[in-house]
Short mmCIF file of C-alpha atoms in Angstrom, two decimals:
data_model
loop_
_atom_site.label_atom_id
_atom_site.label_comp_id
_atom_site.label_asym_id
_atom_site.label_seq_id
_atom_site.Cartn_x
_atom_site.Cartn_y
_atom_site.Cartn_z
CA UNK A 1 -16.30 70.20 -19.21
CA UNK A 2 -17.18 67.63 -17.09
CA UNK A 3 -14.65 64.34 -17.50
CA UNK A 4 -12.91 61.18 -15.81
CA UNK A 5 -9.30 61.28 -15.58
CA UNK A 6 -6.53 58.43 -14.79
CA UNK A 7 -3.34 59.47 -14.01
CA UNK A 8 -1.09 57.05 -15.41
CA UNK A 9 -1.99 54.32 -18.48
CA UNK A 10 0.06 51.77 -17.13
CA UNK A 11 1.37 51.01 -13.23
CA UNK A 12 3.55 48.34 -12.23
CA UNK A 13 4.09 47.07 -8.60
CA UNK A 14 6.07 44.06 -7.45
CA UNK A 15 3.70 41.00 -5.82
CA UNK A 16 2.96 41.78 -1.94
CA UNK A 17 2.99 45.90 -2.51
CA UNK A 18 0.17 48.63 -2.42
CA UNK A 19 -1.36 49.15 -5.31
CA UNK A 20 -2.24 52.75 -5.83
CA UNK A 21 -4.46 54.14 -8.92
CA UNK A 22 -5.99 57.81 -9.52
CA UNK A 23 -8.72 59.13 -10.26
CA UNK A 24 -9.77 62.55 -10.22
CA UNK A 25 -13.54 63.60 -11.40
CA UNK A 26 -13.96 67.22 -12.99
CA UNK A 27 -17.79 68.36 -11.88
CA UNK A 28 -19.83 70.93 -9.89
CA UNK A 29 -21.80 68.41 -8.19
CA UNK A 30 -19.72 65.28 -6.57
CA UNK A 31 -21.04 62.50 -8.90
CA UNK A 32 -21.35 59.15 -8.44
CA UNK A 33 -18.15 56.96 -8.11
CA UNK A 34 -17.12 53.17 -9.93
CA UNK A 35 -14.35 51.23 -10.35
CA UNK A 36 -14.37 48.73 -13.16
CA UNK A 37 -11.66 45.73 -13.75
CA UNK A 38 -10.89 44.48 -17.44
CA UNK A 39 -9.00 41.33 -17.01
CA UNK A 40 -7.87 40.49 -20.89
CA UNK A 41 -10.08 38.88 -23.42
CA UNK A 42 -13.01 39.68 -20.88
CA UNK A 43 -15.57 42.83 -20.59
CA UNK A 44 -15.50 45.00 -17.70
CA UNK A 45 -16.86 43.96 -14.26
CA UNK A 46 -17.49 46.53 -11.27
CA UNK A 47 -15.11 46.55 -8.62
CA UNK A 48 -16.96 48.76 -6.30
CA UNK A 49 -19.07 51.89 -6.34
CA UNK A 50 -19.57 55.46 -4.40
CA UNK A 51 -22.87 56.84 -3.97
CA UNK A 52 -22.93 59.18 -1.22
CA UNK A 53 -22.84 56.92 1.45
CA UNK A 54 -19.62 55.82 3.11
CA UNK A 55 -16.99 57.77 1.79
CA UNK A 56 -14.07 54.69 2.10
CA UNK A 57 -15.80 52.10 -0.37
CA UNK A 58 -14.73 48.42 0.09
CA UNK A 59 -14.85 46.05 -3.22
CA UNK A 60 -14.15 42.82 -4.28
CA UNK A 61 -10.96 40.97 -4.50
CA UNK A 62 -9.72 43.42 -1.50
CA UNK A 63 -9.59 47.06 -3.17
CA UNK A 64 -11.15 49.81 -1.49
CA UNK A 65 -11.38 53.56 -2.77
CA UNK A 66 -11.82 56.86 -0.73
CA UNK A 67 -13.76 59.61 -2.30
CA UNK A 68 -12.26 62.87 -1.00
CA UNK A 69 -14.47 65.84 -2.32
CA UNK A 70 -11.80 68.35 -1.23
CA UNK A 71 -9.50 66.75 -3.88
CA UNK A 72 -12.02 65.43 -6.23
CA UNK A 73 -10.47 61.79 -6.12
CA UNK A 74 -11.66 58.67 -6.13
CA UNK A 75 -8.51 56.67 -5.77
CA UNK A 76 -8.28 52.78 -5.96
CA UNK A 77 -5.89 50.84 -3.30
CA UNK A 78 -5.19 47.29 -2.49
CA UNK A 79 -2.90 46.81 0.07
CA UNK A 80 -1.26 43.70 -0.88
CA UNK A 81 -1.08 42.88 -5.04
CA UNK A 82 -1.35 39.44 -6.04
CA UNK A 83 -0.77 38.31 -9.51
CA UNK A 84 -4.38 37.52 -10.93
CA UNK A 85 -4.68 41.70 -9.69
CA UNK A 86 -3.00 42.16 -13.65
CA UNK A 87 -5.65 43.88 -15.40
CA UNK A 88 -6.60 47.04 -16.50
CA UNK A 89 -8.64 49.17 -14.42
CA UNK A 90 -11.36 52.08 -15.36
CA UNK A 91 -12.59 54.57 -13.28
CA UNK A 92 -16.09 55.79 -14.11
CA UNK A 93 -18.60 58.81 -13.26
CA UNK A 94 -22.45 59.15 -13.33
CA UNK A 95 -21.86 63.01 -14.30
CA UNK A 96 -25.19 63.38 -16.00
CA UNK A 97 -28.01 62.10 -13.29
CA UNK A 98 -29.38 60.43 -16.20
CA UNK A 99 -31.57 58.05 -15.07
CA UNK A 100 -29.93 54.93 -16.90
CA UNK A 101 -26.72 53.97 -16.46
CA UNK A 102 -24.85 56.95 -18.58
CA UNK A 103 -21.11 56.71 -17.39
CA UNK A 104 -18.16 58.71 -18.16
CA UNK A 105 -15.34 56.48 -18.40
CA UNK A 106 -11.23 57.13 -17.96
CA UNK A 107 -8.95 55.97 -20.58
CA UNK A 108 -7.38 53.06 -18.33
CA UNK A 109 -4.84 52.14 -16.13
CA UNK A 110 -3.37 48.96 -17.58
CA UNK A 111 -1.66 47.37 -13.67
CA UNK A 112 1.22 44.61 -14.29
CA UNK A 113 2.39 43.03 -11.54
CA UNK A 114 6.51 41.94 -10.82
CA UNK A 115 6.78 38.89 -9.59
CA UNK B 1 -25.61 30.41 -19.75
CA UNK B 2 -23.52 34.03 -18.77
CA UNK B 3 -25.25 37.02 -17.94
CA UNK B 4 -24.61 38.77 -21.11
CA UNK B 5 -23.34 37.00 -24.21
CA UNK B 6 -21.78 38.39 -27.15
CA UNK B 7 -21.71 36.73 -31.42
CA UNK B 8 -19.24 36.89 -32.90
CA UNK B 9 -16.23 37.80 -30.74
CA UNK B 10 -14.00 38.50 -33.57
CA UNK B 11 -15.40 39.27 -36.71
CA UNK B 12 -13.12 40.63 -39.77
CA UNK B 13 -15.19 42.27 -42.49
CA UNK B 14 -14.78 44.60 -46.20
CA UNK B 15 -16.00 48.70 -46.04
CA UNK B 16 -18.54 47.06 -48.64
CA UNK B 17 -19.82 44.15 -45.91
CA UNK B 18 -22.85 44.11 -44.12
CA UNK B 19 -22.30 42.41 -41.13
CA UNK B 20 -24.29 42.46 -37.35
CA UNK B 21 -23.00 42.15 -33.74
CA UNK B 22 -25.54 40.61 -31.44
CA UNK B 23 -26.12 40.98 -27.97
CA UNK B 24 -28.27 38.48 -25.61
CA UNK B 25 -28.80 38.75 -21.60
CA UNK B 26 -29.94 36.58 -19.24
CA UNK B 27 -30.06 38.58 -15.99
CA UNK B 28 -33.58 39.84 -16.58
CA UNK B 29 -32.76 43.85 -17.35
CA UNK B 30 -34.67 46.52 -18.27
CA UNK B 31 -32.00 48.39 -20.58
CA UNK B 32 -28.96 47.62 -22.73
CA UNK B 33 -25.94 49.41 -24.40
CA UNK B 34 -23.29 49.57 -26.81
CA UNK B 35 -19.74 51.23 -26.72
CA UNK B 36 -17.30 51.33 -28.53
CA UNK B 37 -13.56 50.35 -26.71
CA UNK B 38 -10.85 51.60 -28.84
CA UNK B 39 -6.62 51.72 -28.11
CA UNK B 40 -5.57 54.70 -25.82
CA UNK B 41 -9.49 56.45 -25.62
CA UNK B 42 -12.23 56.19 -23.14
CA UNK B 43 -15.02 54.14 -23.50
CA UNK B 44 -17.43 55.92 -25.63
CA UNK B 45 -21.13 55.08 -25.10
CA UNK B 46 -23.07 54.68 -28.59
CA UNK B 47 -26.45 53.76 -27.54
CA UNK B 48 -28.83 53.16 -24.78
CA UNK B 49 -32.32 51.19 -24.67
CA UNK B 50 -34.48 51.51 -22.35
CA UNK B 51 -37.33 49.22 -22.25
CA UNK B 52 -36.88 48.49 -25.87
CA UNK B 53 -36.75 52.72 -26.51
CA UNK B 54 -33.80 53.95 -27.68
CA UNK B 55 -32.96 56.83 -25.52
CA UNK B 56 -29.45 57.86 -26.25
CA UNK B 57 -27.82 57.94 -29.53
CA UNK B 58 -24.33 59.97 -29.31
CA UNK B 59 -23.71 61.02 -32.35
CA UNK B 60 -23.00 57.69 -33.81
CA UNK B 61 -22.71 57.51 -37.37
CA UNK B 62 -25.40 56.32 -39.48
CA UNK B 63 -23.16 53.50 -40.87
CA UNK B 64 -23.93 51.97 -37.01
CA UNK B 65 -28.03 50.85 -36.93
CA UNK B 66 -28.78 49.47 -33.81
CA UNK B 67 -31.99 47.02 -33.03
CA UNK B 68 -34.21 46.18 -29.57
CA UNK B 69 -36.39 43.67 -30.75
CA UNK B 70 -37.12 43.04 -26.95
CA UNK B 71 -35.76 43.44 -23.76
CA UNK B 72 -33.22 40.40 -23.68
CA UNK B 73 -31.47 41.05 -27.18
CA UNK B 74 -30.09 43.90 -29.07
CA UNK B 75 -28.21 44.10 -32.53
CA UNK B 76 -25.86 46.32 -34.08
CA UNK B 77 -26.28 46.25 -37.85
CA UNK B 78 -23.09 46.99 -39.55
CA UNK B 79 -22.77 48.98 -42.85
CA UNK B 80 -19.74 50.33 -45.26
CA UNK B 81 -17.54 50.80 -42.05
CA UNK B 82 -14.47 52.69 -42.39
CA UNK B 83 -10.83 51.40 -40.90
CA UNK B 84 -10.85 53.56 -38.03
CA UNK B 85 -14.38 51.77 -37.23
CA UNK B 86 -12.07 48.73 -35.69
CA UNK B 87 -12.58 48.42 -32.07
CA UNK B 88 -14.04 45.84 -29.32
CA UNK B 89 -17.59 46.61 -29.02
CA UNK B 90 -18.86 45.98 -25.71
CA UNK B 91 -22.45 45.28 -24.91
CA UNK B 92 -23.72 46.00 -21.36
CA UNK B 93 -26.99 45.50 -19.53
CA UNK B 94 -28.48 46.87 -16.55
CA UNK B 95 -31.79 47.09 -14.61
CA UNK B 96 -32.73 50.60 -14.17
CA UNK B 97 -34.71 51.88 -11.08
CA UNK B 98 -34.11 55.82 -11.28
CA UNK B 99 -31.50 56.66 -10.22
CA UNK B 100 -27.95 55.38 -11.76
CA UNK B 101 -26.26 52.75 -10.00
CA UNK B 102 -23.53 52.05 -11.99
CA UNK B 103 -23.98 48.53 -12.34
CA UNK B 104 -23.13 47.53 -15.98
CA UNK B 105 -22.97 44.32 -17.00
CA UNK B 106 -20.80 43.96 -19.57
CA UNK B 107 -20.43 41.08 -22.68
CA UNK B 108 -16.82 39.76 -23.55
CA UNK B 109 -17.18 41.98 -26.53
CA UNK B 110 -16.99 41.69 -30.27
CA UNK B 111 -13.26 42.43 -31.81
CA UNK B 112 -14.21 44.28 -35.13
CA UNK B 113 -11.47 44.63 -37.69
CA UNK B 114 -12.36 46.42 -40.97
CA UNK B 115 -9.87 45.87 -43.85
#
Protein backbone atom coordinates (compact mmCIF):
# COMPACT_ATOMS: atom_id res chain seq x y z
CA UNK A 1 0.00 0.00 0.00
CA UNK A 2 1.06 3.21 -0.74
CA UNK A 3 1.90 5.39 2.70
CA UNK A 4 4.04 8.27 4.44
CA UNK A 5 6.27 7.23 7.08
CA UNK A 6 8.27 9.29 9.95
CA UNK A 7 10.79 7.65 11.63
CA UNK A 8 10.73 8.85 15.00
CA UNK A 9 7.49 10.76 16.90
CA UNK A 10 9.57 12.90 18.80
CA UNK A 11 13.46 14.31 18.18
CA UNK A 12 15.31 16.42 20.41
CA UNK A 13 18.51 18.45 19.52
CA UNK A 14 20.34 20.97 21.64
CA UNK A 15 20.12 24.90 20.18
CA UNK A 16 22.95 25.47 17.37
CA UNK A 17 22.80 21.52 16.08
CA UNK A 18 21.48 19.83 12.79
CA UNK A 19 18.29 18.98 12.84
CA UNK A 20 17.63 15.78 11.02
CA UNK A 21 13.95 14.27 10.29
CA UNK A 22 12.86 11.16 7.98
CA UNK A 23 10.81 10.52 5.72
CA UNK A 24 10.50 7.68 3.56
CA UNK A 25 7.49 7.46 0.81
CA UNK A 26 6.21 3.80 -0.12
CA UNK A 27 5.05 4.15 -4.09
CA UNK A 28 5.73 2.91 -7.66
CA UNK A 29 5.82 6.25 -9.06
CA UNK A 30 8.09 8.99 -7.04
CA UNK A 31 5.23 11.27 -5.82
CA UNK A 32 5.18 14.56 -4.99
CA UNK A 33 7.09 15.76 -1.82
CA UNK A 34 5.89 18.45 1.35
CA UNK A 35 6.97 19.33 4.47
CA UNK A 36 4.46 20.86 6.81
CA UNK A 37 5.28 22.69 10.37
CA UNK A 38 2.59 22.60 13.29
CA UNK A 39 3.77 25.07 15.77
CA UNK A 40 1.16 24.45 18.90
CA UNK A 41 -2.29 25.86 19.07
CA UNK A 42 -1.80 26.65 15.22
CA UNK A 43 -2.76 24.56 11.87
CA UNK A 44 -0.19 23.35 9.65
CA UNK A 45 1.79 25.64 7.28
CA UNK A 46 4.09 24.28 4.31
CA UNK A 47 7.61 24.33 4.82
CA UNK A 48 8.64 23.46 1.38
CA UNK A 49 7.65 21.17 -1.46
CA UNK A 50 9.23 18.57 -4.19
CA UNK A 51 7.82 18.35 -7.50
CA UNK A 52 10.22 16.98 -9.82
CA UNK A 53 12.29 19.77 -10.21
CA UNK A 54 15.40 20.33 -8.10
CA UNK A 55 15.95 17.44 -6.17
CA UNK A 56 17.62 19.52 -2.86
CA UNK A 57 14.41 21.71 -1.97
CA UNK A 58 15.13 24.91 0.06
CA UNK A 59 12.16 26.21 2.54
CA UNK A 60 11.45 28.69 4.86
CA UNK A 61 12.92 29.42 8.17
CA UNK A 62 16.27 27.66 6.69
CA UNK A 63 15.25 23.81 6.20
CA UNK A 64 15.95 22.19 3.09
CA UNK A 65 15.05 18.46 2.09
CA UNK A 66 16.72 16.12 -0.55
CA UNK A 67 14.54 13.70 -2.34
CA UNK A 68 16.70 10.64 -3.08
CA UNK A 69 14.59 8.17 -5.30
CA UNK A 70 17.18 5.42 -4.75
CA UNK A 71 16.18 5.50 -1.02
CA UNK A 72 12.73 6.78 -1.29
CA UNK A 73 13.42 9.72 1.27
CA UNK A 74 12.51 12.91 1.57
CA UNK A 75 14.43 13.96 4.60
CA UNK A 76 14.12 17.42 6.39
CA UNK A 77 17.50 19.26 7.67
CA UNK A 78 18.31 22.55 9.19
CA UNK A 79 21.67 23.05 9.88
CA UNK A 80 21.58 25.19 12.83
CA UNK A 81 18.20 24.74 15.36
CA UNK A 82 16.97 27.70 16.98
CA UNK A 83 14.36 27.62 19.59
CA UNK A 84 11.09 28.96 17.80
CA UNK A 85 12.25 25.55 15.34
CA UNK A 86 9.99 23.55 18.43
CA UNK A 87 7.18 22.24 16.57
CA UNK A 88 5.98 19.29 15.16
CA UNK A 89 6.70 18.49 11.71
CA UNK A 90 4.60 16.32 8.95
CA UNK A 91 5.80 14.96 5.99
CA UNK A 92 3.23 14.60 3.21
CA UNK A 93 2.74 12.77 -0.33
CA UNK A 94 0.54 13.52 -3.42
CA UNK A 95 0.36 9.53 -3.97
CA UNK A 96 -2.89 9.67 -5.85
CA UNK A 97 -2.35 12.39 -8.89
CA UNK A 98 -5.64 13.50 -7.86
CA UNK A 99 -6.12 16.62 -9.19
CA UNK A 100 -6.94 18.51 -5.80
CA UNK A 101 -4.83 18.61 -3.16
CA UNK A 102 -5.30 14.75 -1.81
CA UNK A 103 -2.22 14.26 0.60
CA UNK A 104 -1.04 11.38 2.48
CA UNK A 105 0.18 12.56 5.67
CA UNK A 106 2.92 10.93 8.38
CA UNK A 107 1.96 10.63 11.90
CA UNK A 108 4.48 13.48 13.13
CA UNK A 109 7.65 14.22 14.36
CA UNK A 110 7.05 16.32 17.46
CA UNK A 111 11.12 18.38 17.45
CA UNK A 112 12.02 19.94 21.07
CA UNK A 113 14.83 21.82 21.23
CA UNK A 114 17.66 21.86 24.48
CA UNK A 115 18.60 24.92 25.27
CA UNK B 1 -8.67 39.03 8.48
CA UNK B 2 -6.42 35.38 8.21
CA UNK B 3 -6.49 33.36 5.30
CA UNK B 4 -8.60 30.69 6.69
CA UNK B 5 -10.56 31.10 9.91
CA UNK B 6 -12.00 28.57 12.04
CA UNK B 7 -15.59 28.90 14.86
CA UNK B 8 -15.40 27.64 17.45
CA UNK B 9 -11.86 26.56 18.36
CA UNK B 10 -12.88 24.50 21.23
CA UNK B 11 -16.18 23.31 21.40
CA UNK B 12 -17.31 20.57 24.16
CA UNK B 13 -20.59 18.90 23.28
CA UNK B 14 -23.24 15.62 24.53
CA UNK B 15 -23.49 12.24 21.92
CA UNK B 16 -27.18 13.74 21.88
CA UNK B 17 -25.89 17.53 20.65
CA UNK B 18 -26.12 18.92 17.43
CA UNK B 19 -23.48 21.15 17.03
CA UNK B 20 -21.50 22.71 13.59
CA UNK B 21 -17.82 23.63 12.91
CA UNK B 22 -17.47 26.41 10.40
CA UNK B 23 -14.92 27.19 8.08
CA UNK B 24 -14.39 30.74 6.20
CA UNK B 25 -11.37 31.76 3.69
CA UNK B 26 -10.24 34.72 2.47
CA UNK B 27 -7.49 33.82 -0.01
CA UNK B 28 -9.86 33.49 -2.94
CA UNK B 29 -9.73 29.36 -3.47
CA UNK B 30 -11.37 27.20 -5.53
CA UNK B 31 -11.61 24.08 -3.04
CA UNK B 32 -11.72 23.34 0.69
CA UNK B 33 -11.27 20.39 3.17
CA UNK B 34 -11.74 18.82 6.36
CA UNK B 35 -9.53 16.32 8.42
CA UNK B 36 -9.64 15.04 11.18
CA UNK B 37 -6.10 15.39 13.55
CA UNK B 38 -6.22 12.89 16.23
CA UNK B 39 -3.23 11.78 19.11
CA UNK B 40 -0.53 9.39 17.62
CA UNK B 41 -2.45 8.94 13.80
CA UNK B 42 -1.98 10.64 10.55
CA UNK B 43 -4.00 13.21 9.35
CA UNK B 44 -6.98 11.66 7.85
CA UNK B 45 -8.69 13.62 5.05
CA UNK B 46 -12.69 13.57 5.43
CA UNK B 47 -13.80 15.66 2.65
CA UNK B 48 -12.93 17.65 -0.34
CA UNK B 49 -14.96 20.47 -2.34
CA UNK B 50 -14.24 21.43 -5.29
CA UNK B 51 -15.94 24.36 -6.67
CA UNK B 52 -18.71 23.90 -4.23
CA UNK B 53 -18.85 19.80 -5.45
CA UNK B 54 -18.05 17.52 -3.07
CA UNK B 55 -15.59 15.24 -4.61
CA UNK B 56 -14.13 13.10 -1.91
CA UNK B 57 -15.91 11.66 0.95
CA UNK B 58 -13.60 8.87 2.77
CA UNK B 59 -15.66 6.88 4.35
CA UNK B 60 -16.72 9.34 6.92
CA UNK B 61 -19.49 8.43 8.98
CA UNK B 62 -22.83 9.70 8.41
CA UNK B 63 -22.92 11.28 11.93
CA UNK B 64 -20.30 13.97 10.01
CA UNK B 65 -22.63 16.18 7.22
CA UNK B 66 -20.60 18.52 5.62
CA UNK B 67 -21.95 21.89 3.69
CA UNK B 68 -20.42 24.25 0.58
CA UNK B 69 -22.80 26.85 0.45
CA UNK B 70 -20.15 28.68 -1.76
CA UNK B 71 -16.72 28.81 -2.46
CA UNK B 72 -15.45 30.91 0.66
CA UNK B 73 -17.29 28.85 3.50
CA UNK B 74 -17.85 25.32 4.41
CA UNK B 75 -19.63 23.65 7.51
CA UNK B 76 -19.41 20.51 9.24
CA UNK B 77 -22.74 19.65 10.82
CA UNK B 78 -22.29 17.60 13.85
CA UNK B 79 -24.67 14.77 14.98
CA UNK B 80 -24.83 12.01 18.00
CA UNK B 81 -20.92 11.85 17.93
CA UNK B 82 -19.33 9.15 19.74
CA UNK B 83 -16.14 9.73 22.32
CA UNK B 84 -13.63 8.54 20.05
CA UNK B 85 -15.10 11.40 17.60
CA UNK B 86 -12.77 13.97 19.81
CA UNK B 87 -10.10 15.41 17.73
CA UNK B 88 -8.85 18.95 16.23
CA UNK B 89 -10.56 19.32 13.03
CA UNK B 90 -8.60 21.17 10.65
CA UNK B 91 -10.02 23.05 7.73
CA UNK B 92 -7.76 23.73 4.70
CA UNK B 93 -8.14 25.61 1.45
CA UNK B 94 -6.44 25.60 -1.73
CA UNK B 95 -6.69 26.87 -5.34
CA UNK B 96 -6.60 24.04 -7.65
CA UNK B 97 -5.08 24.27 -11.23
CA UNK B 98 -4.61 20.43 -12.19
CA UNK B 99 -2.21 19.22 -11.02
CA UNK B 100 -1.56 18.96 -7.00
CA UNK B 101 0.64 21.40 -5.54
CA UNK B 102 0.49 20.71 -2.16
CA UNK B 103 -0.31 23.98 -0.97
CA UNK B 104 -2.90 23.65 1.89
CA UNK B 105 -3.89 26.27 3.76
CA UNK B 106 -4.80 25.27 6.87
CA UNK B 107 -7.36 26.96 9.82
CA UNK B 108 -6.13 26.91 13.56
CA UNK B 109 -8.62 24.15 13.91
CA UNK B 110 -11.61 23.32 16.03
CA UNK B 111 -10.71 21.17 19.40
CA UNK B 112 -13.84 18.82 19.60
CA UNK B 113 -14.37 17.01 22.86
CA UNK B 114 -17.44 14.71 23.10
CA UNK B 115 -18.44 13.71 26.68
Amino acid sequence: AQSVTQLGSHVSVSEGALVLLRCNYSSSVPPYLFWYVQYPNQGLQLLLKYTSAATLVKGINGFEAEFKKSETSFHLTKPSAHMSDAAEYFCAADLSNFGNEKLTFGTGTRLTIIP
Amino acid sequence: ETGVTQTPRHLVMGMTNKKSLKCEQHLGHNAMYWYKQSAKKPLELMFVYSLEERVENNSVPSRFSPECPNSSHLFLHLHTLQPEDSALYLCASSSHRGRSTGELFFGEGSRLTVL
